[in-house]
Short mmCIF file of C-alpha atoms in Angstrom, two decimals:
data_model
loop_
_atom_site.label_atom_id
_atom_site.label_comp_id
_atom_site.label_asym_id
_atom_site.label_seq_id
_atom_site.Cartn_x
_atom_site.Cartn_y
_atom_site.Cartn_z
CA UNK A 8 -75.65 25.78 -13.26
CA UNK A 9 -75.27 25.73 -9.31
CA UNK A 10 -75.19 28.60 -7.18
CA UNK A 11 -72.61 28.12 -4.18
CA UNK A 12 -75.61 27.26 -1.71
CA UNK A 13 -77.83 24.84 -4.20
CA UNK A 14 -77.17 21.68 -4.47
CA UNK A 15 -77.52 20.16 -7.90
CA UNK A 16 -77.91 16.16 -8.84
CA UNK A 17 -77.04 15.00 -12.30
CA UNK A 18 -76.00 12.16 -14.13
CA UNK A 19 -72.97 12.26 -16.37
CA UNK A 20 -70.81 9.26 -17.94
CA UNK A 21 -67.74 8.25 -19.60
CA UNK A 22 -68.01 5.41 -21.98
CA UNK A 23 -65.79 2.65 -22.44
CA UNK A 24 -65.58 -1.24 -21.76
CA UNK A 25 -62.61 -3.77 -21.93
CA UNK A 26 -61.81 -7.96 -21.44
CA UNK A 27 -61.29 -8.72 -17.86
CA UNK A 28 -60.00 -11.98 -18.86
CA UNK A 29 -57.62 -10.80 -21.25
CA UNK A 30 -55.59 -8.84 -17.62
CA UNK A 31 -55.26 -12.03 -16.10
CA UNK A 32 -53.12 -13.38 -19.04
CA UNK A 33 -51.81 -11.56 -21.36
CA UNK A 34 -49.09 -9.08 -20.05
CA UNK A 35 -48.28 -6.60 -22.11
CA UNK A 36 -50.28 -4.61 -25.18
CA UNK A 37 -52.57 -7.44 -27.45
CA UNK A 38 -54.63 -9.14 -24.79
CA UNK A 39 -54.69 -13.16 -24.87
CA UNK A 40 -59.04 -12.42 -24.52
CA UNK A 41 -61.22 -15.29 -26.67
CA UNK A 42 -60.82 -14.24 -29.62
CA UNK A 43 -64.81 -14.86 -30.49
CA UNK A 44 -65.27 -12.38 -27.31
CA UNK A 45 -63.44 -9.44 -29.48
CA UNK A 46 -65.56 -6.90 -31.29
CA UNK A 47 -62.89 -5.23 -32.91
CA UNK A 48 -62.89 -6.15 -36.76
CA UNK A 49 -60.03 -8.43 -38.39
CA UNK A 50 -59.72 -5.31 -40.52
CA UNK A 51 -59.61 -2.38 -39.05
CA UNK A 52 -59.38 -0.10 -42.35
CA UNK A 53 -62.86 -1.43 -43.20
CA UNK A 54 -64.44 -0.23 -39.92
CA UNK A 55 -66.27 3.22 -41.50
CA UNK A 56 -68.69 1.11 -43.15
CA UNK A 57 -70.56 1.21 -39.70
CA UNK A 58 -70.74 4.77 -38.98
CA UNK A 59 -73.46 7.54 -39.10
CA UNK A 60 -73.56 11.19 -40.09
CA UNK A 61 -74.35 12.11 -37.18
CA UNK A 62 -71.50 10.17 -35.38
CA UNK A 63 -68.64 12.02 -36.74
CA UNK A 64 -66.82 15.26 -37.50
CA UNK A 65 -68.58 16.87 -40.51
CA UNK A 66 -65.76 16.07 -43.77
CA UNK A 67 -63.15 14.94 -41.44
CA UNK A 68 -60.71 12.03 -42.36
CA UNK A 69 -58.10 11.42 -40.32
CA UNK A 70 -55.25 9.75 -42.61
CA UNK A 71 -52.24 7.50 -41.11
CA UNK A 72 -49.81 7.02 -43.77
CA UNK A 73 -47.16 3.82 -43.27
CA UNK A 74 -44.25 5.35 -43.66
CA UNK A 75 -43.66 9.48 -43.34
CA UNK A 76 -44.98 11.89 -46.38
CA UNK A 77 -44.08 15.49 -47.41
CA UNK A 78 -46.25 17.17 -47.67
CA UNK A 79 -47.36 20.52 -49.02
CA UNK A 80 -49.64 22.43 -47.03
CA UNK A 81 -49.88 25.03 -49.38
CA UNK A 82 -50.21 23.28 -52.38
CA UNK A 83 -51.70 20.39 -50.91
CA UNK A 84 -49.98 18.29 -52.82
CA UNK A 85 -47.43 15.47 -51.54
CA UNK A 86 -44.18 13.49 -52.89
CA UNK A 87 -46.49 10.36 -53.60
CA UNK A 88 -48.07 10.35 -56.86
CA UNK A 89 -50.77 7.98 -56.25
CA UNK A 90 -52.00 9.92 -53.48
CA UNK A 91 -51.68 12.91 -55.41
CA UNK A 92 -53.87 11.13 -57.86
CA UNK A 93 -56.75 10.48 -54.95
CA UNK A 94 -55.78 14.48 -53.45
CA UNK A 95 -56.49 15.67 -56.64
CA UNK A 96 -60.09 14.39 -57.26
CA UNK A 97 -60.97 16.02 -53.36
CA UNK A 98 -62.40 19.68 -52.93
CA UNK A 99 -59.34 19.05 -49.91
CA UNK A 100 -59.65 22.54 -47.88
CA UNK A 101 -57.33 22.12 -45.41
CA UNK A 102 -54.57 19.46 -44.36
CA UNK A 103 -53.52 19.29 -40.73
CA UNK A 104 -50.74 17.04 -39.47
CA UNK A 105 -52.01 17.10 -35.14
CA UNK A 106 -49.04 16.17 -33.75
CA UNK A 107 -46.09 17.79 -35.78
CA UNK A 108 -44.59 19.02 -32.78
CA UNK A 109 -43.59 15.14 -31.74
CA UNK A 110 -41.29 14.71 -34.46
CA UNK A 111 -38.42 15.43 -32.20
CA UNK A 112 -40.14 13.13 -29.39
CA UNK A 113 -38.60 10.76 -27.55
CA UNK A 114 -41.85 9.43 -26.27
CA UNK A 115 -42.10 5.79 -27.73
CA UNK A 116 -44.73 5.43 -30.65
CA UNK A 117 -44.09 9.37 -31.40
CA UNK A 118 -43.09 8.58 -35.09
CA UNK A 119 -46.91 6.77 -35.93
CA UNK A 120 -48.12 9.97 -34.58
CA UNK A 121 -46.29 11.97 -36.73
CA UNK A 122 -47.26 10.11 -39.82
CA UNK A 123 -51.39 10.45 -38.93
CA UNK A 124 -53.06 13.60 -40.71
CA UNK A 125 -56.48 15.23 -40.92
CA UNK A 126 -58.25 15.91 -44.34
CA UNK A 127 -60.14 18.88 -44.17
CA UNK A 128 -63.28 18.47 -47.03
CA UNK A 129 -65.77 20.28 -47.91
CA UNK A 130 -69.04 18.30 -46.39
CA UNK A 131 -71.01 17.82 -49.40
CA UNK A 132 -68.52 15.35 -50.35
CA UNK A 133 -68.74 11.59 -50.56
CA UNK A 134 -67.15 11.10 -47.13
CA UNK A 135 -67.55 7.63 -47.16
CA UNK A 136 -66.34 6.72 -51.24
CA UNK A 137 -63.21 9.11 -49.93
CA UNK A 138 -62.02 6.86 -47.28
CA UNK A 139 -62.41 3.59 -49.08
CA UNK A 140 -60.18 5.30 -51.66
CA UNK A 141 -57.61 6.24 -49.72
CA UNK A 142 -57.83 2.72 -47.63
CA UNK A 143 -56.85 1.40 -50.49
CA UNK A 144 -53.68 3.43 -51.58
CA UNK A 145 -50.55 1.07 -50.82
CA UNK A 146 -49.71 4.19 -48.76
CA UNK A 147 -51.93 4.73 -46.93
CA UNK A 148 -52.19 2.61 -43.56
CA UNK A 149 -56.08 3.53 -42.35
CA UNK A 150 -58.15 6.38 -43.22
CA UNK A 151 -61.57 6.48 -41.19
CA UNK A 152 -63.87 8.89 -39.94
CA UNK A 153 -62.65 11.85 -36.67
CA UNK A 154 -65.25 10.31 -34.04
CA UNK A 155 -67.17 13.05 -32.01
CA UNK A 156 -67.28 11.94 -28.14
CA UNK A 157 -69.39 13.02 -25.52
CA UNK A 158 -69.94 12.48 -21.90
CA UNK A 159 -73.55 10.93 -21.16
CA UNK A 160 -75.31 13.59 -18.76
CA UNK A 161 -79.30 12.61 -17.66
CA UNK A 162 -79.77 15.10 -15.31
CA UNK A 163 -82.09 14.37 -12.73
CA UNK A 164 -83.81 16.06 -9.69
CA UNK A 165 -81.98 17.24 -6.52
CA UNK A 166 -81.45 14.92 -3.75
CA UNK A 167 -79.23 15.25 -1.11
CA UNK A 168 -76.92 11.79 -0.23
CA UNK A 169 -74.91 10.37 2.70
CA UNK A 170 -71.41 10.55 2.33
CA UNK A 171 -70.55 6.51 1.86
CA UNK A 172 -69.00 6.01 -0.79
CA UNK A 173 -65.61 5.94 0.18
CA UNK A 174 -66.07 4.10 3.28
CA UNK A 175 -67.95 1.82 1.15
CA UNK A 176 -64.86 0.93 -0.83
CA UNK A 177 -63.10 0.98 2.23
CA UNK A 178 -60.67 3.98 1.76
CA UNK A 179 -60.36 5.04 5.45
CA UNK A 180 -58.24 2.06 5.66
CA UNK A 181 -56.46 2.41 2.26
CA UNK A 182 -55.21 5.80 4.07
CA UNK A 183 -53.97 4.48 7.31
CA UNK A 184 -51.29 2.55 4.98
CA UNK A 185 -51.08 5.35 2.05
CA UNK A 186 -51.55 8.31 0.81
CA UNK A 187 -51.12 9.64 -2.62
CA UNK A 188 -49.40 13.30 -1.26
CA UNK A 189 -46.30 11.09 -0.03
CA UNK A 190 -45.92 10.33 -3.60
CA UNK A 191 -45.46 11.83 -7.33
CA UNK A 192 -48.19 10.40 -9.32
CA UNK A 193 -49.84 12.14 -11.79
CA UNK A 194 -53.84 11.86 -12.64
CA UNK A 195 -54.56 12.91 -15.96
CA UNK A 196 -57.96 14.71 -16.73
CA UNK A 197 -58.68 14.75 -20.08
CA UNK A 198 -62.65 16.15 -19.98
CA UNK A 199 -64.78 19.58 -20.89
CA UNK A 200 -62.19 21.14 -18.56
CA UNK A 201 -61.32 21.82 -14.62
CA UNK A 202 -61.98 24.89 -12.98
CA UNK A 203 -58.30 23.82 -11.87
CA UNK A 204 -58.19 26.88 -9.39
CA UNK A 205 -61.70 25.71 -6.91
CA UNK A 206 -60.97 25.96 -3.66
CA UNK A 207 -61.21 22.08 -2.43
CA UNK A 208 -58.86 21.28 -6.12
CA UNK A 209 -55.90 23.31 -6.35
CA UNK A 210 -54.03 22.35 -4.13
CA UNK A 211 -53.34 19.16 -5.91
CA UNK A 212 -53.02 20.54 -8.96
CA UNK A 213 -49.85 19.77 -11.52
CA UNK A 214 -47.79 22.47 -11.92
CA UNK A 215 -46.04 22.36 -15.39
CA UNK A 216 -42.24 21.96 -14.14
CA UNK A 217 -41.01 22.70 -18.36
CA UNK A 218 -43.01 26.30 -17.80
CA UNK A 219 -41.71 27.20 -15.02
CA UNK A 220 -39.66 29.86 -16.35
CA UNK A 221 -38.76 32.32 -13.46
CA UNK A 222 -37.40 29.33 -11.47
CA UNK A 223 -39.45 29.55 -8.15
CA UNK A 224 -40.24 26.37 -8.03
CA UNK A 225 -44.25 26.87 -8.92
CA UNK A 226 -46.46 27.97 -12.07
CA UNK A 227 -49.88 29.63 -9.95
CA UNK A 228 -49.51 32.50 -7.86
CA UNK A 229 -52.12 33.39 -4.46
CA UNK A 230 -52.68 37.38 -5.84
CA UNK A 231 -55.38 40.12 -5.10
CA UNK A 232 -57.53 37.21 -3.17
CA UNK A 233 -57.45 34.55 -5.98
CA UNK A 234 -54.72 31.82 -7.60
CA UNK A 235 -53.80 32.83 -10.41
CA UNK A 236 -51.58 31.83 -13.00
CA UNK A 237 -47.52 32.97 -12.44
CA UNK A 238 -46.83 35.96 -14.10
CA UNK A 239 -43.17 35.38 -13.76
CA UNK A 240 -43.62 32.49 -16.38
CA UNK A 241 -46.23 33.61 -18.83
CA UNK A 242 -43.52 34.89 -21.34
CA UNK A 243 -45.58 34.06 -24.52
CA UNK A 244 -42.85 31.06 -25.52
CA UNK A 245 -42.84 27.29 -25.82
CA UNK A 246 -40.43 26.73 -23.10
CA UNK A 247 -40.97 23.07 -22.71
CA UNK A 248 -40.62 22.55 -26.54
CA UNK A 249 -44.38 20.97 -27.05
CA UNK A 250 -46.30 23.47 -28.90
CA UNK A 251 -48.21 24.61 -25.90
CA UNK A 252 -47.31 28.83 -25.53
CA UNK A 253 -47.19 28.80 -21.50
CA UNK A 254 -49.18 25.30 -20.77
CA UNK A 255 -48.10 26.57 -17.18
CA UNK A 256 -50.78 23.20 -15.50
CA UNK A 257 -52.76 22.25 -18.63
CA UNK A 258 -53.59 22.84 -22.05
CA UNK A 259 -57.36 23.67 -23.51
CA UNK A 260 -57.71 22.03 -27.23
CA UNK A 261 -61.35 23.66 -27.03
CA UNK A 262 -60.29 26.91 -26.89
CA UNK A 263 -56.59 27.23 -28.01
CA UNK A 264 -55.44 28.47 -25.09
CA UNK A 265 -53.22 27.35 -21.84
CA UNK A 266 -56.28 27.70 -19.53
CA UNK A 267 -57.94 24.55 -18.81
CA UNK A 268 -60.98 25.94 -17.60
CA UNK A 269 -63.47 25.29 -20.61
CA UNK A 270 -67.23 24.64 -19.67
CA UNK A 271 -66.04 22.67 -16.76
CA UNK A 272 -69.03 21.70 -16.16
CA UNK A 273 -68.42 17.86 -16.19
CA UNK A 274 -64.55 17.93 -15.94
CA UNK A 275 -64.93 19.76 -12.45
CA UNK A 276 -67.11 16.85 -10.37
CA UNK A 277 -64.57 14.43 -12.11
CA UNK A 278 -61.07 15.97 -11.03
CA UNK A 279 -62.54 16.22 -7.56
CA UNK A 280 -63.37 12.32 -7.75
CA UNK A 281 -59.79 11.39 -8.11
CA UNK A 282 -58.27 14.85 -6.22
CA UNK A 283 -60.38 16.54 -3.80
CA UNK A 284 -58.02 18.07 -0.98
CA UNK A 285 -58.53 15.85 1.49
CA UNK A 286 -58.02 16.84 5.36
CA UNK A 287 -58.44 20.27 4.62
CA UNK A 288 -61.74 21.21 6.76
CA UNK A 289 -64.02 21.59 3.35
CA UNK A 290 -66.05 20.23 0.41
CA UNK A 291 -65.26 16.55 0.55
CA UNK A 292 -62.85 13.97 0.35
CA UNK A 293 -61.35 11.90 -2.63
CA UNK A 294 -60.12 8.22 -3.09
CA UNK A 295 -56.79 9.14 -3.92
CA UNK A 296 -56.19 10.99 -1.02
CA UNK A 297 -54.07 14.14 -2.68
CA UNK A 298 -52.62 12.76 -5.77
CA UNK A 299 -51.69 15.72 -8.23
CA UNK A 300 -54.34 16.36 -10.52
CA UNK A 301 -53.83 17.00 -14.59
CA UNK A 302 -56.94 19.18 -16.02
CA UNK A 303 -56.48 19.06 -19.82
CA UNK A 304 -59.90 20.40 -21.68
CA UNK A 305 -60.38 18.53 -25.07
CA UNK A 306 -63.93 16.51 -24.60
CA UNK A 307 -65.95 18.77 -27.16
CA UNK A 308 -62.79 19.49 -29.07
CA UNK A 309 -62.39 18.47 -32.42
CA UNK A 310 -60.22 15.74 -31.85
CA UNK A 311 -60.83 14.48 -27.65
CA UNK A 312 -57.57 12.49 -28.63
CA UNK A 313 -55.38 15.14 -28.92
CA UNK A 314 -55.95 15.56 -25.02
CA UNK A 315 -54.49 12.32 -24.17
CA UNK A 316 -51.83 12.72 -26.35
CA UNK A 317 -51.10 15.59 -24.14
CA UNK A 318 -51.68 13.91 -21.24
CA UNK A 319 -48.87 10.77 -22.22
CA UNK A 320 -46.72 13.18 -23.36
CA UNK A 321 -46.64 15.28 -19.70
CA UNK A 322 -45.78 11.65 -17.49
CA UNK A 323 -49.16 11.49 -16.68
CA UNK A 324 -49.21 7.64 -15.05
CA UNK A 325 -53.06 7.77 -15.11
CA UNK A 326 -55.21 9.04 -17.21
CA UNK A 327 -59.23 9.46 -17.06
CA UNK A 328 -61.85 9.83 -19.67
CA UNK A 329 -64.91 9.85 -18.55
CA UNK A 330 -67.00 9.90 -22.30
CA UNK A 331 -66.99 8.21 -24.88
CA UNK A 332 -69.58 6.62 -27.81
CA UNK A 333 -71.14 3.89 -29.42
CA UNK A 334 -70.84 3.01 -33.22
CA UNK A 335 -68.13 1.33 -35.42
CA UNK A 336 -63.74 0.52 -34.22
CA UNK A 337 -61.44 3.12 -34.75
CA UNK A 338 -57.88 1.99 -34.89
CA UNK A 339 -57.37 5.92 -34.64
CA UNK A 340 -58.04 5.85 -31.56
CA UNK A 341 -56.91 2.30 -30.76
CA UNK A 342 -53.42 3.80 -32.09
CA UNK A 343 -53.19 6.77 -29.42
CA UNK A 344 -54.84 3.95 -26.98
CA UNK A 345 -51.34 2.16 -27.00
CA UNK A 346 -50.03 4.81 -27.28
CA UNK A 347 -50.11 5.77 -23.58
CA UNK A 348 -50.27 2.12 -22.59
CA UNK A 349 -46.68 1.66 -24.26
CA UNK A 350 -45.52 5.30 -22.30
CA UNK A 351 -46.87 4.22 -19.13
CA UNK A 352 -50.15 6.00 -18.79
CA UNK A 353 -52.76 3.69 -17.87
CA UNK A 354 -56.08 4.61 -19.16
CA UNK A 355 -59.44 4.17 -17.47
CA UNK A 356 -62.54 5.09 -18.54
CA UNK A 357 -66.57 4.92 -17.80
CA UNK A 358 -68.62 2.15 -18.81
CA UNK A 359 -71.68 3.88 -19.77
CA UNK A 360 -75.23 5.08 -18.64
CA UNK A 361 -77.61 3.30 -21.05
CA UNK A 362 -77.87 0.10 -19.30
CA UNK A 363 -76.96 -1.80 -21.98
CA UNK A 364 -74.62 -4.83 -22.26
CA UNK A 365 -71.32 -3.49 -23.79
CA UNK A 366 -70.31 -7.11 -24.83
CA UNK A 367 -73.08 -7.11 -27.28
CA UNK A 368 -72.88 -3.16 -27.88
CA UNK A 369 -69.27 -2.05 -27.56
CA UNK A 370 -68.81 1.27 -26.25
CA UNK A 371 -65.42 3.78 -27.08
CA UNK A 372 -62.94 4.35 -25.41
CA UNK A 373 -63.76 1.82 -22.91
CA UNK A 374 -64.02 -0.86 -25.74
CA UNK A 375 -60.31 0.01 -26.59
CA UNK A 376 -57.76 -3.41 -25.27
CA UNK A 377 -55.16 -2.38 -22.60
CA UNK A 378 -58.38 0.17 -21.29
CA UNK A 379 -59.69 -0.57 -17.44
CA UNK A 380 -62.99 0.07 -17.76
CA UNK A 381 -65.71 0.76 -14.51
CA UNK A 382 -69.40 0.41 -14.06
CA UNK A 383 -70.74 2.33 -11.40
CA UNK A 384 -72.99 0.73 -8.37
CA UNK A 385 -74.74 2.22 -5.76
CA UNK A 386 -73.38 4.15 -2.89
CA UNK A 387 -73.39 2.06 -0.29
CA UNK A 388 -74.98 -1.22 -0.91
CA UNK A 389 -72.84 -3.32 -4.20
CA UNK A 390 -76.24 -3.37 -6.55
CA UNK A 391 -75.63 -2.25 -9.75
CA UNK A 392 -76.57 1.11 -10.68
CA UNK A 393 -79.54 1.24 -13.00
CA UNK A 394 -78.09 3.34 -15.01
CA UNK A 395 -74.60 1.64 -15.31
CA UNK A 396 -73.69 -0.40 -18.42
CA UNK A 397 -72.19 -4.24 -17.68
CA UNK A 398 -70.24 -6.98 -19.14
CA UNK A 399 -68.85 -10.23 -18.73
CA UNK A 400 -65.20 -9.29 -20.58
CA UNK A 401 -65.82 -5.47 -21.60
CA UNK A 402 -66.75 -4.03 -18.12
CA UNK A 403 -63.74 -4.98 -15.59
CA UNK A 404 -64.52 -3.39 -12.13
CA UNK A 405 -67.34 -1.76 -10.46
CA UNK A 406 -67.33 1.12 -8.14
CA UNK A 407 -70.03 3.66 -6.49
CA UNK A 408 -71.91 6.12 -9.05
CA UNK A 409 -74.54 6.99 -7.18
CA UNK A 410 -74.90 10.82 -4.93
CA UNK A 411 -71.38 11.38 -4.81
CA UNK A 412 -70.09 14.68 -2.89
CA UNK A 413 -68.09 16.42 -5.70
CA UNK A 414 -66.51 19.30 -6.33
CA UNK A 415 -68.82 21.81 -9.22
CA UNK A 416 -68.92 24.74 -10.84
CA UNK A 417 -69.84 27.70 -7.84
CA UNK A 418 -69.43 25.02 -5.26
CA UNK A 419 -70.52 21.34 -4.67
CA UNK A 420 -72.90 19.01 -6.06
CA UNK A 421 -74.24 15.44 -5.53
CA UNK A 422 -74.10 13.70 -8.61
CA UNK A 423 -74.62 10.13 -10.76
CA UNK A 424 -73.02 8.31 -13.37
CA UNK A 425 -70.15 5.98 -14.30
CA UNK A 426 -68.49 8.81 -15.04
CA UNK A 427 -67.70 9.72 -11.34
CA UNK A 428 -67.02 5.75 -10.72
CA UNK A 429 -64.46 5.81 -13.72
CA UNK A 430 -62.72 8.38 -11.21
CA UNK A 431 -62.93 6.99 -8.52
CA UNK A 432 -61.06 3.42 -9.64
CA UNK A 433 -58.63 6.53 -11.27
CA UNK A 434 -58.13 7.52 -8.25
CA UNK A 435 -57.36 4.20 -6.42
CA UNK A 436 -55.16 3.50 -9.63
CA UNK A 437 -53.00 6.55 -8.33
CA UNK A 438 -52.71 5.42 -4.93
CA UNK A 439 -52.17 2.02 -5.33
CA UNK A 440 -48.64 3.45 -7.80
CA UNK A 441 -47.72 5.81 -4.69
CA UNK A 442 -47.25 2.68 -2.59
CA UNK A 443 -46.01 0.10 -5.35
CA UNK A 444 -44.50 2.67 -7.37
CA UNK A 445 -42.41 0.33 -9.42
CA UNK A 446 -45.34 -1.36 -10.45
CA UNK A 447 -46.39 -1.42 -14.48
CA UNK A 448 -50.27 -0.88 -15.94
CA UNK A 449 -50.14 -4.62 -16.10
CA UNK A 450 -49.28 -4.50 -11.98
CA UNK A 451 -51.54 -1.78 -11.29
CA UNK A 452 -54.31 -2.85 -13.37
CA UNK A 453 -54.08 -6.87 -12.39
CA UNK A 454 -54.07 -5.56 -8.92
CA UNK A 455 -56.77 -3.66 -8.59
CA UNK A 456 -59.12 -6.60 -10.62
CA UNK A 457 -57.13 -9.27 -7.85
CA UNK A 458 -58.33 -7.49 -4.98
CA UNK A 459 -62.03 -5.98 -5.48
CA UNK A 460 -65.31 -7.99 -3.99
CA UNK A 461 -67.29 -10.03 -6.36
CA UNK A 462 -70.77 -8.85 -6.26
CA UNK A 463 -72.90 -11.46 -8.51
CA UNK A 464 -74.79 -11.94 -4.62
CA UNK A 465 -76.24 -8.32 -4.87
CA UNK A 466 -77.07 -8.83 -8.33
CA UNK A 467 -78.35 -12.37 -9.41
CA UNK A 468 -79.80 -11.22 -12.48
CA UNK A 469 -76.56 -9.63 -13.45
CA UNK A 470 -74.26 -12.68 -12.06
CA UNK A 471 -71.32 -13.33 -14.87
CA UNK A 472 -71.55 -10.10 -15.97
CA UNK A 473 -69.92 -7.95 -13.55
CA UNK A 474 -66.00 -8.30 -14.26
CA UNK A 475 -63.84 -8.53 -10.59
CA UNK A 476 -66.78 -6.63 -8.81
CA UNK A 477 -67.03 -3.26 -6.99
CA UNK A 478 -63.11 -2.32 -5.58
CA UNK A 479 -61.87 -2.42 -2.60
CA UNK A 480 -59.49 0.72 -1.70
CA UNK A 481 -57.90 -1.37 1.28
CA UNK A 482 -56.83 -4.22 -0.05
CA UNK A 483 -55.52 -3.07 -3.24
CA UNK A 484 -52.86 -1.04 -1.17
CA UNK A 485 -52.23 -3.45 1.50
CA UNK A 486 -49.00 -5.42 1.24
CA UNK A 487 -49.90 -8.20 3.07
#
């Protein structure tokens, strides 16, 4: 843990990939990348074959039906005889419908998520065999394990650095053109929790207008020397009808509560990279210059992707995912990413800290279509950080990810990893959206890609494998 006067340097990372060329040629959800480069299996339902037990939550199967199914959660039976035959052979402990609250939602694609269930079985059963059996049922669109996600954190020695990352991407020149607090852009931080009332974050905190029960225009108040939830809004009711009671500033899927603080040792510095308060005389600065951030704690919960759905449902313009995993493609996870894209939320994710080529070794969610993935460079030059993953098609842009000065539990820290280059890209996406509010996901993504600086010159051994290069904030927001 970090004390207020002690600075700790850690390496964290989220992990993710995508296909650079696809951004330039295909304007909708499915990219026109060279099909030989796409690592997704032709039949997603068969992706279950490639996982190992340590990569998944024990005994949980994600099942999506092709059409709505009437399921009795008490008797664990359905209105489909063939499915009942399969269920009757299982030691089924519980069936959970994670997105039941979307039944009446007008969010595009919510009907699809309403058809997704989590089957909880006793762990000694043959999960792979059951998945195979379920996948063959004509009523089932896909069945697969529920994957575990985590940040790639590599401890390192304490080290001071120079605050040159924002200068290197030419953020000060960008701020002459636009700053984030001139708009209403929201960037969601889907992570392991955020100290939302940190002194260098709280002024940029998203507050849920749907839970402002007392109608005073805010859901937090400064009480007895600290920022707290507005007592006038804590009525014990789900005022905005999203299945979450008193989610006044976000939600915690890990603890099932309305306090998104969670563990906070990873999510807090990620949030700070995106939205640390600029021009307040304390702490550091962020590329977005005061865009609003939405804290969602789901990394470390049973299903990290529920946090993405929450962020989409609450209107996030950009969603940062500084986490991930290797292993198999998941039709369920891609389903959620498409939902985000189709509802106007641009997902940005970290490429990982393994120093590998993600074209050959995919990392998810960054490998999913429509995700903008970020690798890391050194702080004040364009050399790829030694730990950063790379790829011609799978890692699209780079941003500084070494010695980034950020808010941290107990104070501040210098921190390393693609977990912190990704939110720098997400923060820039928020700044671009503020400057050009009518831009679509594709417009923002392509704007960042086309205005980035080629860095092959500084990385001859990786030439042609570094996507569009290192982001340039000024060029991204310059209208000329």
